[in-house]
Short mmCIF file of C-alpha atoms in Angstrom, two decimals:
data_model
loop_
_atom_site.label_atom_id
_atom_site.label_comp_id
_atom_site.label_asym_id
_atom_site.label_seq_id
_atom_site.Cartn_x
_atom_site.Cartn_y
_atom_site.Cartn_z
CA MET A 1067 -73.01 -7.20 2.77
CA THR A 1068 -69.26 -6.77 3.21
CA ILE A 1069 -68.48 -5.59 -0.21
CA ALA A 1070 -71.22 -2.86 0.17
CA LYS A 1071 -69.63 -2.13 4.05
CA THR A 1072 -66.98 -1.31 2.79
CA ILE A 1073 -67.60 0.83 0.02
CA ALA A 1074 -69.88 3.11 1.93
CA LEU A 1075 -66.69 3.65 4.93
CA PHE A 1076 -64.75 4.81 1.30
CA VAL A 1077 -66.92 6.77 0.91
CA LEU A 1078 -67.02 8.40 3.92
CA ALA A 1079 -63.65 8.21 4.54
CA ALA A 1080 -63.16 10.60 0.98
CA VAL A 1081 -65.38 13.19 2.24
CA ALA A 1082 -63.71 13.37 5.60
CA GLU A 1083 -60.14 13.35 4.21
CA ILE A 1084 -61.29 15.67 1.34
CA GLY A 1085 -63.62 17.73 3.07
CA GLY A 1086 -61.33 17.55 5.68
CA ALA A 1087 -58.10 19.27 2.98
CA TRP A 1088 -60.32 21.04 1.08
CA LEU A 1089 -61.62 23.26 4.55
CA VAL A 1090 -57.32 24.12 5.78
CA TRP A 1091 -57.20 24.69 1.43
CA GLN A 1092 -59.76 27.75 2.06
CA ALA A 1093 -58.25 28.73 5.37
CA VAL A 1094 -54.81 29.26 3.65
CA ARG A 1095 -55.13 29.78 0.25
CA GLU A 1096 -58.40 31.57 0.26
CA ASP A 1097 -58.76 33.59 3.20
CA LYS A 1098 -61.24 32.49 4.60
CA SER A 1099 -60.88 32.39 8.66
CA TRP A 1100 -59.03 29.83 11.30
CA TRP A 1101 -61.20 27.94 12.39
CA TRP A 1102 -62.36 26.09 8.90
CA ALA A 1103 -58.43 24.72 8.83
CA GLY A 1104 -59.84 23.61 12.99
CA LEU A 1105 -62.71 22.04 10.78
CA GLY A 1106 -60.36 20.79 8.40
CA VAL A 1107 -57.79 19.59 11.44
CA VAL A 1108 -61.25 17.11 12.78
CA ALA A 1109 -62.52 16.32 9.57
CA LEU A 1110 -59.23 14.59 8.84
CA GLY A 1111 -58.99 12.65 12.09
CA ALA A 1112 -62.12 11.39 11.44
CA TYR A 1113 -60.82 9.99 8.20
CA GLY A 1114 -58.86 8.29 10.10
CA PHE A 1115 -60.99 6.81 12.30
CA ILE A 1116 -63.45 6.35 9.22
CA ALA A 1117 -60.85 4.28 7.64
CA ALA A 1118 -59.75 1.69 10.99
CA LEU A 1119 -62.99 0.71 10.69
CA GLN A 1120 -62.84 -1.58 7.22
CA PRO A 1121 -63.60 -4.74 7.38
CA ASP A 1122 -59.47 -6.25 5.80
CA ALA A 1123 -57.74 -5.91 8.30
CA ASN A 1124 -55.10 -5.64 6.19
CA PHE A 1125 -53.55 -1.72 7.08
CA GLY A 1126 -52.33 -1.45 3.87
CA ARG A 1127 -54.20 -3.26 0.99
CA VAL A 1128 -57.16 -0.21 2.84
CA LEU A 1129 -54.69 2.14 2.60
CA ALA A 1130 -53.01 1.83 -0.91
CA ALA A 1131 -57.08 1.36 -1.94
CA TYR A 1132 -58.08 4.20 -0.84
CA GLY A 1133 -55.40 6.16 -2.33
CA GLY A 1134 -57.69 5.62 -6.52
CA VAL A 1135 -60.72 6.35 -4.24
CA PHE A 1136 -59.62 9.64 -3.27
CA ILE A 1137 -58.16 10.55 -5.99
CA ALA A 1138 -61.61 9.97 -8.02
CA GLY A 1139 -63.38 11.55 -4.92
CA SER A 1140 -61.21 14.75 -5.39
CA LEU A 1141 -62.61 15.01 -8.65
CA VAL A 1142 -65.20 14.42 -7.53
CA TRP A 1143 -65.35 17.44 -4.91
CA ALA A 1144 -63.54 19.62 -7.19
CA MET A 1145 -66.84 19.33 -9.76
CA ILE A 1146 -69.05 19.78 -6.20
CA PHE A 1147 -67.64 22.52 -4.87
CA ASP A 1148 -65.01 24.38 -6.94
CA LYS A 1149 -66.82 24.24 -10.77
CA PHE A 1150 -63.81 21.82 -12.18
CA THR A 1151 -64.03 20.32 -15.30
CA PRO A 1152 -62.30 17.28 -15.39
CA ASP A 1153 -61.63 17.16 -18.98
CA ARG A 1154 -61.42 12.71 -20.36
CA TRP A 1155 -57.92 11.82 -19.56
CA ASP A 1156 -59.25 12.74 -15.92
CA VAL A 1157 -62.18 10.49 -16.06
CA ILE A 1158 -60.10 7.72 -17.41
CA GLY A 1159 -57.34 8.16 -14.61
CA ALA A 1160 -59.53 8.18 -12.17
CA LEU A 1161 -61.47 4.83 -14.19
CA ILE A 1162 -58.29 3.11 -14.38
CA CYS A 1163 -57.76 3.74 -10.16
CA LEU A 1164 -61.53 2.74 -9.53
CA SER A 1165 -60.01 -0.95 -11.21
CA GLY A 1166 -57.53 -1.26 -9.09
CA VAL A 1167 -59.20 -1.07 -6.46
CA SER A 1168 -61.82 -3.29 -6.91
CA VAL A 1169 -58.90 -6.39 -7.94
CA ILE A 1170 -56.90 -4.30 -4.71
CA MET A 1171 -60.78 -4.47 -2.27
CA PHE A 1172 -62.69 -7.58 -3.46
CA ALA A 1173 -60.64 -9.88 -5.77
CA PRO A 1174 -60.86 -13.28 -4.51
CA ARG A 1175 -57.94 -14.23 -2.58
CA PRO A 1176 -57.36 -18.02 -0.02
CA ALA A 1177 -57.96 -18.14 3.09
#
């Protein structure tokens, strides 16, 4: 259950953070209305709360691992919303990052 919860929270955090940053980007760089940026700020705030719900009590570990999720999630977001096509190096890099996430979050540790 903890692994599933960790993964679900990482996915939710990625949607909130990447989505929030994307909304701000749209307002600033793509001339969308100011309220897009406002929604982005709300989503970025939600990301902070979602990350705090992780079962692991170590802030540094959670945020370090989330970095890898953010990298892979950013590529997926760009594919869906910006019609970005990652090349093989993007995919390989994202897989390396997700491997690191798995080691950081799920390696057996002494109690």
